[in-house]
Amino acid sequence: MSWTPYELDRLALSIVLAAKKRDQDLAADRREREGKPKDKTSSIGRESSLGSLNQIYKMRAACSYGLERFWGEHLRLAHASDPVKPSQAEKQDKDKHKEDQAKAAIIIDTWLSLVGVMATAGIDLPNTVIDLNKGKHPQPLSADQISQVSHHIWNLPTMEAQICLSVLTCLCDALVWWTQRLKGGKPNQTEES
């Protein structure tokens, strides 16, 4: 394998910007449901307070547990078989459900970016993930699909697995860096010298 610039920083920026947009959309939907007017001066930090960008810090920590656990974390957050619930208390659970799906989307975006980067390097990683775009309640992966992905990852040659984990760690470091730059402050905030 020869060195190729993989543009991890560009990928990280696009993942963080997509997460920021999802958080803003969720916050706008929540304000609309609650009958609150749109706040055009709200800070980026408040818009992202839903926690989806905070997931990036957890993703970086998850790198130490290995590729298969990193991939598997989106299964927990996607709530693929969560039922629709009618009561007010359960409506709050729906908000949590949407927030968790936004967190799962960051993991999915990161994983699929890693798959693309590693394909460029000639390393085949599985690209099987839950499709969050299939309605309100996406279909969960079957036990066979999960087993196949785990088996594929566990059977990577040691050197390839180490390379993938190193690239994933670098990608997550870039995600953390961009999150720190884009998460806080006001959109039109200027620096004073």
Short mmCIF file of C-alpha atoms in Angstrom, two decimals:
data_model
loop_
_atom_site.label_atom_id
_atom_site.label_comp_id
_atom_site.label_asym_id
_atom_site.label_seq_id
_atom_site.Cartn_x
_atom_site.Cartn_y
_atom_site.Cartn_z
CA MET A 1 0.00 0.00 0.00
CA SER A 2 1.44 3.36 -0.97
CA TRP A 3 0.61 6.63 0.77
CA THR A 4 -2.33 8.54 -0.65
CA PRO A 5 -3.71 11.72 0.87
CA TYR A 6 -7.10 10.55 2.09
CA GLU A 7 -8.47 13.99 2.89
CA LEU A 8 -9.58 12.95 6.38
CA ASP A 9 -9.94 16.57 7.39
CA ARG A 10 -12.35 17.28 4.51
CA LEU A 11 -14.38 14.19 5.39
CA ALA A 12 -14.47 15.23 9.04
CA LEU A 13 -15.68 18.71 8.18
CA SER A 14 -18.49 17.36 6.00
CA ILE A 15 -19.59 14.93 8.75
CA VAL A 16 -19.61 17.69 11.40
CA LEU A 17 -21.50 20.10 9.14
CA ALA A 18 -24.12 17.43 8.37
CA ALA A 19 -24.51 16.72 12.11
CA LYS A 20 -24.82 20.43 12.87
CA LYS A 21 -27.55 20.75 10.22
CA ARG A 22 -29.44 17.74 11.64
CA ASP A 23 -29.23 19.25 15.14
CA GLN A 24 -30.53 22.60 13.88
CA ASP A 25 -33.40 20.87 12.07
CA LEU A 26 -34.32 18.90 15.20
CA ALA A 27 -34.23 22.05 17.33
CA ALA A 28 -36.41 23.91 14.81
CA ASP A 29 -38.90 21.02 14.71
CA ARG A 30 -39.05 20.97 18.50
CA ARG A 31 -39.60 24.74 18.70
CA GLU A 32 -42.32 24.52 16.06
CA ARG A 33 -44.12 21.69 17.91
CA GLU A 34 -43.92 23.63 21.15
CA GLY A 35 -45.29 26.76 19.43
CA LYS A 36 -42.18 28.84 20.04
CA PRO A 37 -41.13 31.38 17.42
CA LYS A 38 -38.00 30.86 15.39
CA ASP A 39 -35.00 32.44 17.08
CA LYS A 40 -32.76 33.72 14.32
CA THR A 41 -30.11 34.81 16.81
CA SER A 42 -29.76 31.44 18.55
CA SER A 43 -26.21 30.32 18.93
CA ILE A 44 -24.76 27.33 17.18
CA GLY A 45 -24.00 25.88 20.60
CA ARG A 46 -27.66 25.92 21.64
CA GLU A 47 -28.73 24.40 18.32
CA SER A 48 -26.32 21.54 18.82
CA SER A 49 -27.19 21.04 22.47
CA LEU A 50 -29.21 18.02 21.39
CA GLY A 51 -26.00 16.07 21.79
CA SER A 52 -25.42 14.74 18.34
CA LEU A 53 -22.13 16.65 18.09
CA ASN A 54 -21.25 15.49 21.60
CA GLN A 55 -21.38 11.95 20.22
CA ILE A 56 -18.15 12.70 18.37
CA TYR A 57 -16.20 12.76 21.63
CA LYS A 58 -17.67 9.38 22.55
CA MET A 59 -16.80 8.03 19.10
CA ARG A 60 -13.16 9.01 19.60
CA ALA A 61 -13.11 7.14 22.90
CA ALA A 62 -14.82 4.13 21.27
CA CYS A 63 -11.87 3.71 18.90
CA SER A 64 -9.96 2.02 21.71
CA TYR A 65 -12.56 -0.77 21.80
CA GLY A 66 -12.01 -1.81 18.20
CA LEU A 67 -13.61 -1.58 14.79
CA GLU A 68 -16.50 -3.95 15.44
CA ARG A 69 -17.63 -2.14 18.58
CA PHE A 70 -17.33 1.23 16.85
CA TRP A 71 -19.50 -0.05 13.99
CA GLY A 72 -21.97 -1.68 16.40
CA GLU A 73 -22.66 1.49 18.37
CA HIS A 74 -25.03 2.77 15.66
CA LEU A 75 -27.23 -0.31 16.26
CA ARG A 76 -28.01 0.86 19.79
CA LEU A 77 -28.70 4.46 18.85
CA ALA A 78 -30.76 3.84 15.70
CA HIS A 79 -33.76 2.39 17.60
CA ALA A 80 -34.64 0.52 14.44
CA SER A 81 -37.68 -1.24 15.89
CA ASP A 82 -38.95 1.48 18.24
CA PRO A 83 -42.80 1.58 18.25
CA VAL A 84 -44.87 4.76 17.83
CA LYS A 85 -46.27 5.90 21.19
CA PRO A 86 -49.22 8.31 21.65
CA SER A 87 -49.08 9.81 25.19
CA GLN A 88 -47.35 13.11 26.18
CA ALA A 89 -44.75 11.34 28.33
CA GLU A 90 -44.04 9.02 25.45
CA LYS A 91 -43.90 12.01 23.07
CA GLN A 92 -40.79 13.11 24.95
CA ASP A 93 -39.41 9.65 24.23
CA LYS A 94 -39.99 10.35 20.52
CA ASP A 95 -37.79 13.45 20.85
CA LYS A 96 -35.12 11.33 22.50
CA HIS A 97 -35.60 8.79 19.72
CA LYS A 98 -34.95 11.46 17.07
CA GLU A 99 -31.91 12.74 18.95
CA ASP A 100 -30.50 9.21 19.22
CA GLN A 101 -31.05 8.68 15.49
CA ALA A 102 -29.09 11.88 14.83
CA LYS A 103 -26.27 10.43 16.95
CA ALA A 104 -26.48 7.15 15.03
CA ALA A 105 -26.27 9.11 11.78
CA ILE A 106 -22.89 10.55 12.81
CA ILE A 107 -21.55 7.08 13.50
CA ILE A 108 -22.93 5.81 10.19
CA ASP A 109 -21.45 8.77 8.29
CA THR A 110 -18.09 8.20 9.95
CA TRP A 111 -18.14 4.45 9.29
CA LEU A 112 -19.10 4.83 5.64
CA SER A 113 -16.38 7.47 5.20
CA LEU A 114 -13.88 5.04 6.71
CA VAL A 115 -15.09 2.31 4.34
CA GLY A 116 -14.47 4.64 1.40
CA VAL A 117 -11.03 5.67 2.59
CA MET A 118 -9.98 2.09 3.20
CA ALA A 119 -11.31 1.00 -0.21
CA THR A 120 -8.94 3.59 -1.72
CA ALA A 121 -6.15 1.85 0.20
CA GLY A 122 -7.27 -1.57 -1.03
CA ILE A 123 -8.75 -2.73 2.28
CA ASP A 124 -12.31 -4.06 2.20
CA LEU A 125 -14.52 -3.13 5.14
CA PRO A 126 -18.24 -3.99 5.30
CA ASN A 127 -20.58 -1.12 4.47
CA THR A 128 -23.69 -2.68 6.01
CA VAL A 129 -25.50 -0.17 8.25
CA ILE A 130 -29.07 0.58 9.26
CA ASP A 131 -30.76 2.80 6.67
CA LEU A 132 -32.14 5.68 8.72
CA ASN A 133 -33.88 7.14 5.65
CA LYS A 134 -36.50 4.38 5.53
CA GLY A 135 -39.44 6.00 7.26
CA LYS A 136 -39.87 6.90 10.91
CA HIS A 137 -38.81 3.46 12.08
CA PRO A 138 -35.99 1.96 10.03
CA GLN A 139 -35.69 -1.78 9.81
CA PRO A 140 -33.14 -3.34 12.15
CA LEU A 141 -30.34 -5.44 10.75
CA SER A 142 -30.93 -9.16 11.04
CA ALA A 143 -28.82 -11.30 13.34
CA ASP A 144 -27.24 -12.85 10.22
CA GLN A 145 -26.26 -9.43 8.85
CA ILE A 146 -24.73 -8.40 12.17
CA SER A 147 -22.89 -11.72 12.37
CA GLN A 148 -21.55 -11.31 8.82
CA VAL A 149 -20.25 -7.80 9.52
CA SER A 150 -18.63 -8.87 12.79
CA HIS A 151 -17.11 -11.93 11.15
CA HIS A 152 -15.74 -9.82 8.29
CA ILE A 153 -14.13 -7.31 10.69
CA TRP A 154 -12.73 -9.98 13.03
CA ASN A 155 -11.19 -11.85 10.11
CA LEU A 156 -9.27 -8.91 8.69
CA PRO A 157 -5.54 -9.57 8.62
CA THR A 158 -3.95 -8.07 11.74
CA MET A 159 -2.01 -5.43 9.81
CA GLU A 160 -5.13 -4.32 7.89
CA ALA A 161 -7.16 -4.12 11.09
CA GLN A 162 -4.44 -2.00 12.72
CA ILE A 163 -4.30 0.31 9.70
CA CYS A 164 -8.10 0.69 9.70
CA LEU A 165 -8.14 1.45 13.40
CA SER A 166 -5.35 4.01 12.98
CA VAL A 167 -7.19 5.76 10.16
CA LEU A 168 -10.45 5.67 12.15
CA THR A 169 -8.66 7.23 15.13
CA CYS A 170 -7.21 9.99 12.92
CA LEU A 171 -10.64 10.60 11.37
CA CYS A 172 -12.21 10.86 14.83
CA ASP A 173 -9.43 13.25 15.93
CA ALA A 174 -10.29 15.45 12.94
CA LEU A 175 -13.99 15.21 13.85
CA VAL A 176 -13.21 16.38 17.38
CA TRP A 177 -11.14 19.27 16.03
CA TRP A 178 -13.92 20.47 13.69
CA THR A 179 -16.57 19.98 16.38
CA GLN A 180 -14.61 22.21 18.74
CA ARG A 181 -14.36 24.90 16.05
CA LEU A 182 -17.98 24.78 14.90
CA LYS A 183 -19.95 23.90 18.01
CA GLY A 184 -19.85 27.04 20.11
CA GLY A 185 -20.27 30.75 19.59
CA LYS A 186 -22.71 32.81 17.60
CA PRO A 187 -22.89 32.66 13.82
CA ASN A 188 -21.91 36.33 13.33
CA GLN A 189 -19.55 36.55 16.27
CA THR A 190 -16.39 38.55 15.57
CA GLU A 191 -13.11 38.32 17.38
CA GLU A 192 -11.98 41.40 19.26
CA SER A 193 -8.29 42.19 19.23
#
